[in-house]
mmCIF file of C-alpha atoms and ligand atoms in Angstrom:
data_model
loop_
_atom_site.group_PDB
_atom_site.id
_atom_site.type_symbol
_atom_site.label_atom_id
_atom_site.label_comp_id
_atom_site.label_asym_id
_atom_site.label_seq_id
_atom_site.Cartn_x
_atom_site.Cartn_y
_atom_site.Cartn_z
ATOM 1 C CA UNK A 288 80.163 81.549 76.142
ATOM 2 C CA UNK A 289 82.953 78.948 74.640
ATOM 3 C CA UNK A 290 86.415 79.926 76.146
ATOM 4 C CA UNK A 291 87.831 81.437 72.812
ATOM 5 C CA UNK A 292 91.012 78.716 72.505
ATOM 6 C CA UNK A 293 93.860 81.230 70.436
ATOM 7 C CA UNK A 294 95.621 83.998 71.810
ATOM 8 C CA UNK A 295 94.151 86.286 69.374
ATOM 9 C CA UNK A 296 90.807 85.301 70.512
ATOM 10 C CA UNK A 297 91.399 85.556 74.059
ATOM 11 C CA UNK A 298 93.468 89.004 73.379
ATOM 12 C CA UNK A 299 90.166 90.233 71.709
ATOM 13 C CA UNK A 300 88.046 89.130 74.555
ATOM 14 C CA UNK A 301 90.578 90.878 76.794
ATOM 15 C CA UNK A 302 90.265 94.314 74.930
ATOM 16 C CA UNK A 303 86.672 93.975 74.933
ATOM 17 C CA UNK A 304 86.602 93.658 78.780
ATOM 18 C CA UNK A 305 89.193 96.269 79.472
ATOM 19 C CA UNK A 306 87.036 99.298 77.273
ATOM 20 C CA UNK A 307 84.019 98.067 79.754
ATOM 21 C CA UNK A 308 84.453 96.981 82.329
ATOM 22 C CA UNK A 309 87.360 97.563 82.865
ATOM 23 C CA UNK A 310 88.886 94.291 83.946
ATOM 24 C CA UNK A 311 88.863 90.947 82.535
ATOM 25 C CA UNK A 312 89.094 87.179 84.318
ATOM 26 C CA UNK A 313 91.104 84.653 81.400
ATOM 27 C CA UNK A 314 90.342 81.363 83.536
ATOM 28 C CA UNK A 315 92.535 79.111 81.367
ATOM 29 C CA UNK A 316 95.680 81.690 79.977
ATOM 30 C CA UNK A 317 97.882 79.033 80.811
ATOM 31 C CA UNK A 318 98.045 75.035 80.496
ATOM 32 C CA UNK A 319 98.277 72.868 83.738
ATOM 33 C CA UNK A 320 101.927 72.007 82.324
ATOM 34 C CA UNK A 321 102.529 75.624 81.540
ATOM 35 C CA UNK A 322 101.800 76.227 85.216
ATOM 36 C CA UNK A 323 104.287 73.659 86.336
ATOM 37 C CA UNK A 324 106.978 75.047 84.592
ATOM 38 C CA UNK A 325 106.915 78.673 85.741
ATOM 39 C CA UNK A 326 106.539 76.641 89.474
ATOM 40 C CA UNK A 327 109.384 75.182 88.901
ATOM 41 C CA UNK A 328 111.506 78.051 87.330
ATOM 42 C CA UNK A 329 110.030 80.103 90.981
ATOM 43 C CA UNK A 330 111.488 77.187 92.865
ATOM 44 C CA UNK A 331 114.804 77.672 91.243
ATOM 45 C CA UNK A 332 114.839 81.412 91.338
ATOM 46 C CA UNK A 333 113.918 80.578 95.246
ATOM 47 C CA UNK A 334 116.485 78.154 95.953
ATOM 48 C CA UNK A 335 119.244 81.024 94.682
ATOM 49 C CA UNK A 336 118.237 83.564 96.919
ATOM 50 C CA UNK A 337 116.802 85.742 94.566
ATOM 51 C CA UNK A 338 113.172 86.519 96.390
ATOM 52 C CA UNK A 339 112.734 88.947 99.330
ATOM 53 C CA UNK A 340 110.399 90.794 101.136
ATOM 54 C CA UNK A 341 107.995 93.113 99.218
ATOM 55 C CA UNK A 342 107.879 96.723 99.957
ATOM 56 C CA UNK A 343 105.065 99.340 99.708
ATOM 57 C CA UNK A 344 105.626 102.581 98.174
ATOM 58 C CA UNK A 345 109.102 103.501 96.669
ATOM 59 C CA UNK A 346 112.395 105.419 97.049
ATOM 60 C CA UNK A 347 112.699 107.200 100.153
ATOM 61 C CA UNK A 348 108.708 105.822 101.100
ATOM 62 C CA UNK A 349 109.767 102.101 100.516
ATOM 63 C CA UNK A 350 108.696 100.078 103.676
ATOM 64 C CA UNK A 351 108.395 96.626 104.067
ATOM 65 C CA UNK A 352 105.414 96.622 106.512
ATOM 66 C CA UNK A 353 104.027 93.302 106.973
ATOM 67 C CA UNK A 354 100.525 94.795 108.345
ATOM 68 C CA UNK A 355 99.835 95.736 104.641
ATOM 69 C CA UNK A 356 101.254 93.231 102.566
ATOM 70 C CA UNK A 357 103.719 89.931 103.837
ATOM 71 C CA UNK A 358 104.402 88.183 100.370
ATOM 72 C CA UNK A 359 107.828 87.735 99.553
ATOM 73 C CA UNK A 360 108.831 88.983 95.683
ATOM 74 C CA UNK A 361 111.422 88.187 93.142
ATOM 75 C CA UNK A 362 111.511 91.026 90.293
ATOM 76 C CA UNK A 363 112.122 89.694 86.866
ATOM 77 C CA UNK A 364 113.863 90.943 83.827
ATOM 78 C CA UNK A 365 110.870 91.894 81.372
ATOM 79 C CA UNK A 366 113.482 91.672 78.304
ATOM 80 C CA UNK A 367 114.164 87.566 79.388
ATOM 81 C CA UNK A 368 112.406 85.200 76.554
ATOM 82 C CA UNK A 369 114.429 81.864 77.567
ATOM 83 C CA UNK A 370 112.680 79.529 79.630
ATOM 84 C CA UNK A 371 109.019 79.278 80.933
ATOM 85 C CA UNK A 372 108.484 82.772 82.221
ATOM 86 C CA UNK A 373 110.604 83.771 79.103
ATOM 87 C CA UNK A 374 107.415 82.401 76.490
ATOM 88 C CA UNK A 375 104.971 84.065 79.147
ATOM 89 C CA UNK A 376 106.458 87.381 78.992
ATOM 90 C CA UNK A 377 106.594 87.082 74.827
ATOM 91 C CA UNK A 378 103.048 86.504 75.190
ATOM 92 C CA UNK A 379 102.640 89.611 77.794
ATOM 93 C CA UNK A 380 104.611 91.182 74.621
ATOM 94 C CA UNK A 381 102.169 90.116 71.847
ATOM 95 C CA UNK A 382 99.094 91.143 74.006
ATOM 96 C CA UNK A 383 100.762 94.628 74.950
ATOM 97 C CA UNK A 384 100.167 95.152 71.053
ATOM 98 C CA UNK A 385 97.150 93.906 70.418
ATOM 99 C CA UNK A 386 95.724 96.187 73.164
ATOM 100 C CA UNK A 387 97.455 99.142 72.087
ATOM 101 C CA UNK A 388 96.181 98.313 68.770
ATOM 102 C CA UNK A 389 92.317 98.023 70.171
ATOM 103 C CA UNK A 390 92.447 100.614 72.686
ATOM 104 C CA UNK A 391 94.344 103.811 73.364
ATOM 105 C CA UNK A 392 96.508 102.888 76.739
ATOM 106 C CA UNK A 393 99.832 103.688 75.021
ATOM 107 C CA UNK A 394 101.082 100.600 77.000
ATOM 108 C CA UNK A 395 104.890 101.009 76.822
ATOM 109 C CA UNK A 396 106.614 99.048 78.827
ATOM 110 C CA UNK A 397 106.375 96.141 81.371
ATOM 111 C CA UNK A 398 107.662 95.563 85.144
ATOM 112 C CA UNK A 399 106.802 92.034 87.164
ATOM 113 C CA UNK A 400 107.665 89.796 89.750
ATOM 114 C CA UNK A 401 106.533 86.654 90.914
ATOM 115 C CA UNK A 402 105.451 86.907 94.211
ATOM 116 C CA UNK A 403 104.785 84.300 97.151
ATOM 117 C CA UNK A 404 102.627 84.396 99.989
ATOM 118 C CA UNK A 405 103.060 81.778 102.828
ATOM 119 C CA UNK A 406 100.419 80.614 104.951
ATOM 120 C CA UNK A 407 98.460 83.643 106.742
ATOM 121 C CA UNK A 408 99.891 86.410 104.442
ATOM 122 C CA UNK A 409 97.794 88.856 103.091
ATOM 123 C CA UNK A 410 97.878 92.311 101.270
ATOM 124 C CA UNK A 411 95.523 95.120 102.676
ATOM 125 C CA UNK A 412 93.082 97.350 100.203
ATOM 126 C CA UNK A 413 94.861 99.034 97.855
ATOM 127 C CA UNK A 414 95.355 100.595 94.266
ATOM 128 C CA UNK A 415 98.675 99.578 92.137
ATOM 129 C CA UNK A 416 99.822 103.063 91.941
ATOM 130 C CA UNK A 417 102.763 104.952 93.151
ATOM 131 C CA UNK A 418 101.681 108.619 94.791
ATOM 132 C CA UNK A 419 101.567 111.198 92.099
ATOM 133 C CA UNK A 420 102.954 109.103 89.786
ATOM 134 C CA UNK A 421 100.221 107.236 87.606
ATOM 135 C CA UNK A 422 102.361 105.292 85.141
ATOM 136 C CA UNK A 423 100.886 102.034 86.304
ATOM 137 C CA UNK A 424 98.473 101.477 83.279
ATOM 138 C CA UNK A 425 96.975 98.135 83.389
ATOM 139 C CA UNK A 426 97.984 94.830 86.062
ATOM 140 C CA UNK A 427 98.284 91.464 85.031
ATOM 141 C CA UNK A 428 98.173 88.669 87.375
ATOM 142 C CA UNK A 429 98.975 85.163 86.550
ATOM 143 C CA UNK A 430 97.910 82.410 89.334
ATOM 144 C CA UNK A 431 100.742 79.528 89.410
ATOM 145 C CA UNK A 432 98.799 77.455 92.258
ATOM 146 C CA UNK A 433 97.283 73.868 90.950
ATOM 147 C CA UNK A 434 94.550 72.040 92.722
ATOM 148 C CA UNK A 435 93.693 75.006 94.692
ATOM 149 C CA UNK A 436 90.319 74.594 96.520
ATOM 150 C CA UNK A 437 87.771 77.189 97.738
ATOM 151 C CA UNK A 438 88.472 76.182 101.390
ATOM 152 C CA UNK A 439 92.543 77.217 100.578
ATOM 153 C CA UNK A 440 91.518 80.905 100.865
ATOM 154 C CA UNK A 441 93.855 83.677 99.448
ATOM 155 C CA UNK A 442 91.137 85.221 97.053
ATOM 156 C CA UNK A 443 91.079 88.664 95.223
ATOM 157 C CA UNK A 444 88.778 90.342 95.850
ATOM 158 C CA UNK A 445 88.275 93.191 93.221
ATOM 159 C CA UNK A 446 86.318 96.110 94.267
ATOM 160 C CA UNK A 447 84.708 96.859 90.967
ATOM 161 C CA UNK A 448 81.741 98.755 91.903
ATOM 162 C CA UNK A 449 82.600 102.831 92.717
ATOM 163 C CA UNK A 450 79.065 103.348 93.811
ATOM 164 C CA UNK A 451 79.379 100.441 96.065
ATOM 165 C CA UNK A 452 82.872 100.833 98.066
ATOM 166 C CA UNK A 453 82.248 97.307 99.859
ATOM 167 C CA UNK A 454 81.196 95.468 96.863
ATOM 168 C CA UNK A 455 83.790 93.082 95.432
ATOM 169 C CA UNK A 456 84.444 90.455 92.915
ATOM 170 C CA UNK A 457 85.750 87.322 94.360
ATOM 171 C CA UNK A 458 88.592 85.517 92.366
ATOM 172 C CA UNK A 459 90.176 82.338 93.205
ATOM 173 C CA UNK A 460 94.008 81.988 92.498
ATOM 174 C CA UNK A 461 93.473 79.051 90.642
ATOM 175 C CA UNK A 462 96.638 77.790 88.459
ATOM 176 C CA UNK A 463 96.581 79.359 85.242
ATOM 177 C CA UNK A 464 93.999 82.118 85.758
ATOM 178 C CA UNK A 465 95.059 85.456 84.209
ATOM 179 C CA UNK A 466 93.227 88.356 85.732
ATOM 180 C CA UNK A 467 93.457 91.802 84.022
ATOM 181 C CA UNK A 468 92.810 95.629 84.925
ATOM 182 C CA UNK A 469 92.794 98.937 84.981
ATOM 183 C CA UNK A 470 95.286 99.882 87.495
ATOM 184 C CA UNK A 471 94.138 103.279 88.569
ATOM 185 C CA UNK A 472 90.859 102.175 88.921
ATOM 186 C CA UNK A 473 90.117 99.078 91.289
ATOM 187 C CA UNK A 474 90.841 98.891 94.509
ATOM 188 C CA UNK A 475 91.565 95.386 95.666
ATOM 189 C CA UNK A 476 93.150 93.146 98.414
ATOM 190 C CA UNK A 477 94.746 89.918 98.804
ATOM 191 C CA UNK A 478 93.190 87.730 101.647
ATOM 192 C CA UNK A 479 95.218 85.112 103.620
ATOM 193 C CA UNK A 480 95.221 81.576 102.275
ATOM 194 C CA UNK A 481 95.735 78.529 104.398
ATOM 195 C CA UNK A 482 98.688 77.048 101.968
ATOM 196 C CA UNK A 483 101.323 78.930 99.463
ATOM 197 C CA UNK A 484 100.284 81.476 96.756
ATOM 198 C CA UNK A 485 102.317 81.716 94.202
ATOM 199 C CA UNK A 486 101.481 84.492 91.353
ATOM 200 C CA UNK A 487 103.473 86.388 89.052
ATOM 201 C CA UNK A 488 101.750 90.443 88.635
ATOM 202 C CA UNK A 489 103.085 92.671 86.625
ATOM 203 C CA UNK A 490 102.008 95.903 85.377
ATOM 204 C CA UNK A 491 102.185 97.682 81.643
ATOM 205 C CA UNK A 492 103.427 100.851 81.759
ATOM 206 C CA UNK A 493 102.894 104.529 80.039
ATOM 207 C CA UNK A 494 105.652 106.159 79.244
ATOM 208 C CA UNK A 495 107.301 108.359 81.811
HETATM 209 C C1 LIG B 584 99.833 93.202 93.932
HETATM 210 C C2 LIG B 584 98.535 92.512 94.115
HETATM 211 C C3 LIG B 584 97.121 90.579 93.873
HETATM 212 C C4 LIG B 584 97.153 89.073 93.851
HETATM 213 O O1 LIG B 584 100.868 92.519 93.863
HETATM 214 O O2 LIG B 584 99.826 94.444 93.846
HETATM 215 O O3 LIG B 584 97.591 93.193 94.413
HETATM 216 O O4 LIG B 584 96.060 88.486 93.734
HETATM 217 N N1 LIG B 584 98.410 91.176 93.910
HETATM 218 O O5 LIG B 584 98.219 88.480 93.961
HETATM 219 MN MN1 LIG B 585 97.900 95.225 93.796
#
């Protein structure tokens, strides 16, 4: 199959997916150049302090425990539209509506960081929701790491088989890959890469 090449196409392709299977892999959502912008706006962002240690759970549950999960994060503002991450969060935006115009998630709002994980970091099995709370709809990761090279590591793996708990997708966090899913329903885990992975997830959001 061509890779459709407009952002209605690939937002059709995406809908498709989500209905069944339930998650989609968008190898080329973003341009090489694309890419390098967002790097560098996460290398400015970096430089002013403005990442720090993720934590699991929330509120009064809120660790930072580096046995599950040792990126560091820096939380954006979903409303920004200046700059590089700015156009990729419009574009979030305009595929928010398309797939609450294909399917019925009543996606409502957005929440994101960019997240890096130095060498050796990982993040254990687990499913992007809060306890008791499912608001978490659907997750949308964007890789932001060129040249990256099987023996690199840091793969997804994307447990997409509920009759078969051990069987997993395996996806590379190649620069510009946008992967897509149903948050409730795929388990998945972050394995440790040999250089920095850079992403920026984000989740769309029912309303509370
Ligand atoms: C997460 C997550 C996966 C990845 O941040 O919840 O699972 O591939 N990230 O970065
Ligand atoms: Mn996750």
């Amino acid at each position: 199959m061509t890779p459709p090449t407009t952002d209605a196409a690939r937002f059709t392709q995406i809908a498709d997916a989500l209905a069944d299977p339930g998650w989609c892999l968008t190898p080329d959502f973003l341009s090489g150049p694309e890419v390098q912008s967002i790097r560098a706006a996460a290398a400015s962002l970096e430089a002013q302090g403005a990442f720090a240690p993720a934590g699991v759970g929330r509120g009064r549950d809120l660790l930072v425990r580096a046995a599950v999960r040792s990126d560091r994060v820096c939380w954006l503002d979903p409303a920004a539209r200046d700059g590089a991450i700015g156009a990729y969060l419009a574009r979030l935006e305009d595929l928010r509506q398309a797939l609450n115009r294909d399917l019925t998630l009543g996606l409502f709002s957005f929440e994101g960081h960019l997240a890096s994980y130095p060498p050796g970091a990982c993040y254990r099995r687990h499913v992007d929701q809060f306890r008791g709370v499912e608001l978490r709809t659907l997750t949308a990761i964007l890789y932001l790491n060129p040249d990256w090279q099987p023996a690199d590591g840091g793969t997804l793996r994307l447990y997409t088989d509920p009759d078969r708990p051990d069987h997993y997708e395996t996806i590379a966090p190649r620069g510009g890959t946008l992967v897509t899913f149903l948050s409730v329903r795929f388990e998945h885990e972050v394995m440790a890469a040999t250089r920095e992975r850079l992403s920026l997830t984000g989740w769309f959001k029912r309303r509370g």
